[in-house]
Coordinates of C-alpha atoms in Angstrom, one line a residue:
X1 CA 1.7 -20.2 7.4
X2 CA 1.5 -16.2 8.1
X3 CA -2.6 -15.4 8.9
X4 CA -3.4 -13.1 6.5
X5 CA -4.3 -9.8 7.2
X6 CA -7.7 -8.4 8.1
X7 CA -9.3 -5.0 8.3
X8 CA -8.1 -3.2 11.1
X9 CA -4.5 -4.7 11.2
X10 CA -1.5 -2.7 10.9
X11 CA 0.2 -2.9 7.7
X12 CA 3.2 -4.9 8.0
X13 CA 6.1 -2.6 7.3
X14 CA 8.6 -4.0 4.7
X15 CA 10.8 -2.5 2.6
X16 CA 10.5 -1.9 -1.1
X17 CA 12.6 -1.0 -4.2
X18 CA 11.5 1.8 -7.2
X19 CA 13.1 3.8 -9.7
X20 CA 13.0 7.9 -9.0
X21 CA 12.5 9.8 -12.2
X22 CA 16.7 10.4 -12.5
X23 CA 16.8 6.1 -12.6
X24 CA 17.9 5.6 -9.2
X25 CA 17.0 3.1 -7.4
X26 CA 15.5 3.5 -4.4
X27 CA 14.3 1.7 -1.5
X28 CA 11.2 2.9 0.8
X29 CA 9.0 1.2 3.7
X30 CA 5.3 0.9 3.7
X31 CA 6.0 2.6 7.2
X32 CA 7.9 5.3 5.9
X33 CA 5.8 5.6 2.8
X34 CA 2.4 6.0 4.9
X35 CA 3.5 7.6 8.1
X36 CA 0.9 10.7 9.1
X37 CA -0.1 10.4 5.3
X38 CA -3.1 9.4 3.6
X39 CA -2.0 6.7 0.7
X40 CA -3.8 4.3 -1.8
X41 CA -1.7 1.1 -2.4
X42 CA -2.8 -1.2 -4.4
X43 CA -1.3 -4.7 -5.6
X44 CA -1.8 -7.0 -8.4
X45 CA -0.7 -10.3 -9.1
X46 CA 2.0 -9.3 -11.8
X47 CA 3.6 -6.5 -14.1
X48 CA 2.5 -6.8 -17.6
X49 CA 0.1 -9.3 -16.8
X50 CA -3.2 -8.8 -19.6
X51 CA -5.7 -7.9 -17.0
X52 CA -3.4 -5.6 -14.9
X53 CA -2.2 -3.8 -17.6
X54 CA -5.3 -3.4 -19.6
X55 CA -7.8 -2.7 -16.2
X56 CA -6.1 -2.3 -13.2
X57 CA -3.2 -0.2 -13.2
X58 CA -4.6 2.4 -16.1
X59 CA -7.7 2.9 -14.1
X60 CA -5.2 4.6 -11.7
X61 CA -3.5 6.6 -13.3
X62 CA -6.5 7.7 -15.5
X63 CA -8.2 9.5 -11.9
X64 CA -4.8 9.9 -10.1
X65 CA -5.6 13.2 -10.2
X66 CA -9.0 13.4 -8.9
X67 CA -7.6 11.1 -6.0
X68 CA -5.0 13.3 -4.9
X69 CA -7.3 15.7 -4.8
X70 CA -9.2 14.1 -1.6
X71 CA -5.8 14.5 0.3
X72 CA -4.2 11.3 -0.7
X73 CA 0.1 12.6 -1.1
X74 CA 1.0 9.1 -2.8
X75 CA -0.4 6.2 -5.2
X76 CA 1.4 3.4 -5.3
X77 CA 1.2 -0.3 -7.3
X78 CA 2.8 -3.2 -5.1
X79 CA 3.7 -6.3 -7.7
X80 CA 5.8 -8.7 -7.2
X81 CA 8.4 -8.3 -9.9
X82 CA 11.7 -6.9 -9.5
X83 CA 12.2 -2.9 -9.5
X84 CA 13.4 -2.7 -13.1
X85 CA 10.6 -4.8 -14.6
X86 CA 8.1 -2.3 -12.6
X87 CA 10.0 0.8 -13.6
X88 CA 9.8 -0.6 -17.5
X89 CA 6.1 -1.7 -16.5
X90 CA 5.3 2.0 -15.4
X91 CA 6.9 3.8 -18.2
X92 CA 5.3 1.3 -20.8
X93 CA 1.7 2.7 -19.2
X94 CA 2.4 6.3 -18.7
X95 CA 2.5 5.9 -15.3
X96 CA 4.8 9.0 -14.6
X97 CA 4.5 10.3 -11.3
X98 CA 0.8 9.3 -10.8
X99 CA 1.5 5.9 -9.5
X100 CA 4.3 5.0 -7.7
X101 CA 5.9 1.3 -8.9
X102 CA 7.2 -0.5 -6.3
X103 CA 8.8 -3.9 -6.3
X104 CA 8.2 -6.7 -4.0
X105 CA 11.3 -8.4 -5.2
X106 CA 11.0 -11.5 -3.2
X107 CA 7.6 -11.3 -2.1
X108 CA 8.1 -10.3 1.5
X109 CA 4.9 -8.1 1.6
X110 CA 2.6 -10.8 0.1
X111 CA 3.9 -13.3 2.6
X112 CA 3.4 -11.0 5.3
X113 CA -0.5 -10.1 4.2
X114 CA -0.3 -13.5 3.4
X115 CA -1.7 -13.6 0.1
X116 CA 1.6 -15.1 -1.3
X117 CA 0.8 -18.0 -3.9
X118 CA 4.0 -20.3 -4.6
X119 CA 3.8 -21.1 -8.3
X120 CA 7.9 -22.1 -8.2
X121 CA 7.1 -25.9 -10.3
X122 CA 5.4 -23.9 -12.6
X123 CA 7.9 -21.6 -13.6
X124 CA 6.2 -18.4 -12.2
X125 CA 7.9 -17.7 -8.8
X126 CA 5.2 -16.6 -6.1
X127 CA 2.1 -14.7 -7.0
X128 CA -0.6 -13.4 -4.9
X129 CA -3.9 -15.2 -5.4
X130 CA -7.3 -13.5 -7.1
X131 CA -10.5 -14.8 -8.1
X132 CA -12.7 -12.9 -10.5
X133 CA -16.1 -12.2 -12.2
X134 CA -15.2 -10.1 -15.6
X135 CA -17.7 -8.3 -17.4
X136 CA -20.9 -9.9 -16.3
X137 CA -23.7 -7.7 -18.2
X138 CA -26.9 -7.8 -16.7
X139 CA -29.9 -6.2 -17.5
X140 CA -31.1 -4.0 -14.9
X141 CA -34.0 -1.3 -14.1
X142 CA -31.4 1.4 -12.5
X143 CA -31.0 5.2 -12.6
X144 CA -33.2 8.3 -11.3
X145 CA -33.5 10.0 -14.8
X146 CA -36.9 10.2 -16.4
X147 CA -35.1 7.9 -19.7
X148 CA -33.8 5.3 -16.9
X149 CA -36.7 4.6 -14.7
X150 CA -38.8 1.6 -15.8
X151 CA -36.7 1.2 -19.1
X152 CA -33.7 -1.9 -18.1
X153 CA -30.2 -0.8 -19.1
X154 CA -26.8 -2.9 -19.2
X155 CA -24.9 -2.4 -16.4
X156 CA -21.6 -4.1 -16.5
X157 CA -20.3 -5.7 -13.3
X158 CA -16.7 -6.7 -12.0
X159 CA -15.8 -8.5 -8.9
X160 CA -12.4 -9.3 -8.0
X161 CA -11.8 -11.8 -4.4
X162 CA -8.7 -12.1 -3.0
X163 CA -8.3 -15.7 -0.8
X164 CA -5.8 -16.6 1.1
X165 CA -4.2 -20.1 0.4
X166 CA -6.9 -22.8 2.4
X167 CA -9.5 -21.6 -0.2
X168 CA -7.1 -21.3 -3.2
X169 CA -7.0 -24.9 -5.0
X170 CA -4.0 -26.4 -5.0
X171 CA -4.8 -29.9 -7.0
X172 CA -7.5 -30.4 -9.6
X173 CA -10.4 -31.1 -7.1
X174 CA -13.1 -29.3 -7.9
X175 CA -14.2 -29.8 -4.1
X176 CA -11.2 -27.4 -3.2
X177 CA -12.6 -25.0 -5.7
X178 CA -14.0 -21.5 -4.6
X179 CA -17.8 -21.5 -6.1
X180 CA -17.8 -19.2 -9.0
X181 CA -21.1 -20.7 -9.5
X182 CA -22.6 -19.4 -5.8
X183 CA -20.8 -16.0 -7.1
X184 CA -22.7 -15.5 -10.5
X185 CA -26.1 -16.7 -8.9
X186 CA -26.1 -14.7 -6.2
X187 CA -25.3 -11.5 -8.4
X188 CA -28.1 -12.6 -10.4
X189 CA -30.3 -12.7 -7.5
X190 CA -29.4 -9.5 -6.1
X191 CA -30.5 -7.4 -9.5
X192 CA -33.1 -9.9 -11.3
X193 CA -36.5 -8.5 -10.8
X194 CA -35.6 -5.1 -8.9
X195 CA -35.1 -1.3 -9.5
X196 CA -32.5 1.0 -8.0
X197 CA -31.8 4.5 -8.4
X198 CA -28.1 4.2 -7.5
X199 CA -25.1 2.1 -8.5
X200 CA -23.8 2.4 -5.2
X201 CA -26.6 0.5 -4.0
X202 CA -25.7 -2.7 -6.0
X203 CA -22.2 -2.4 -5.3
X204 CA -22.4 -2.5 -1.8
X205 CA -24.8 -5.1 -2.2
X206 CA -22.0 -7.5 -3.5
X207 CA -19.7 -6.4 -1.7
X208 CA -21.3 -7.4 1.7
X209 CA -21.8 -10.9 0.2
X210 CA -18.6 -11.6 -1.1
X211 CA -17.0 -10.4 2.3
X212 CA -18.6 -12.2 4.2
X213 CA -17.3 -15.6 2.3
X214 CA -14.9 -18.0 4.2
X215 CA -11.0 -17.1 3.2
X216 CA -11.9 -13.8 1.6
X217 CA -8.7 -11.4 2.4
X218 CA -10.1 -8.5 0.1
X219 CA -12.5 -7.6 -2.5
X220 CA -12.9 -4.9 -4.9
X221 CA -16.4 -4.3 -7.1
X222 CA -17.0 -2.3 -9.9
X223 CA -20.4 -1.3 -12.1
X224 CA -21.0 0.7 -15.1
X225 CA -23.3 1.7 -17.3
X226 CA -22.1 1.7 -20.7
X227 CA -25.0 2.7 -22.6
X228 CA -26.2 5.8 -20.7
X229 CA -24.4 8.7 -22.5
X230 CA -23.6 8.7 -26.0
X231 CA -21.0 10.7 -25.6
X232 CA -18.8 8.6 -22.8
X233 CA -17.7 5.2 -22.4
X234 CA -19.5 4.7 -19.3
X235 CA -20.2 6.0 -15.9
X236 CA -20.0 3.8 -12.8
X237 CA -18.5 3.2 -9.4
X238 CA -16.0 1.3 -7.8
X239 CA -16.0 -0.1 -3.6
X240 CA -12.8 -1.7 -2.9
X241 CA -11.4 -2.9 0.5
X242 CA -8.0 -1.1 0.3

């Protein structure tokens, strides 16, 4: 079993197939993609997937711009799914040339971060494997304007946990199961009963404990506040390990 990869490794370099905007396809490494560059890749467990296409993959394209602007030449979305299922993917989103689709045919990059998840018997070729906590709405003193302070507001909360394969259930044991239940708690605890002025606060907050769980190989959290504005849909922040 390949160990997964942890902070501080060197990204494995494998080669990867896309579509250029004449419908070409083309064929890049992660080497050769990130080289004396600064890059954002992301992955996600499949193209057209609900969750993916509704969350993930918009929310990049919607501030591609505003990340290119810290320096960062290319965005790119790793899935494994052949390169004309991502190129259909991308142009079924808008993606353009925000976000870069690249195919992990055969899922040699997830098997060499070892986050690969064989799901063969069930008719879904290998995936990579993601635990989440969607939406959780929590009341919560938080925010430095005079209308926030003292006066509990939603704020919206998204945690998404990447494990590699020990801590990813393979049977119907619910011993083998990662505790959702030690997730939801400890998000409670964190918030219940406390102020803070910033969202970054609470998002770092989780982050730190969720990290620091047994088989975690990365984590992304997100917060919002819906109700702040009237005028926007929210206004939050995101920490995300890559």
């Amino acid at each position: 079993m390949t160990r997964a990869v942890a902070v501080g490794d060197k990204l494995p370099d494998v080669k990867l197939k896309y579509f250029d905007s004449d419908g070409n396809m083309k064929e890049v490494s992660t080497e050769g993609l990130s080289k004396g560059k600064k890059v954002v890749l992301f992955a996600v467990p499949g193209a057209f997937t609900p969750t993916c296409s509704m969350k993930h993959l918009p929310g990049f394209i919607e501030k591609a711009d505003e990340i290119k602007a810290k320096g960062v030449s290319t965005i790119a979305c790793i899935s494994v799914n052949d390169a004309f299922v991502m190129d259909a993917w991308g142009k079924s989103v808008n993606a353009g040339d925000k976000v870069l689709m690249l195919a992990d045919g055969n899922a040699v990059f997830a098997k060499a971060l070892g986050v690969d998840l064989d799901l063969m018997d069930k008719g879904l070729g290998i995936r990579s494997r993601k635990i989440f906590l969607e939406d959780f709405d929590l009341p919560v003193d938080i925010g430095f304007h005079d209308f926030e302070v003292g006066s509990p507001q939603t704020l919206r909360m998204n945690v998404e946990v990447w494990v590699n394969a020990e801590h990813f259930p393979r049977t119907d044991t619910v011993a083998e199961a990662w505790d959702y239940d030690f997730l939801r708690t400890s998000v409670l605890q964190l918030v219940e009963g406390k102020r803070f002025n910033l969202q970054e606060t609470v998002v770092h907050a989780i982050y730190d404990l969720v990290a620091a769980r047994a088989g975690v190989m990365a984590v992304r959290v997100s917060t919002r506040k819906p109700d702040v504005y009237p005028d926007c849909r929210a206004v939050g922040v995101e920490l995300a390990s890559f």
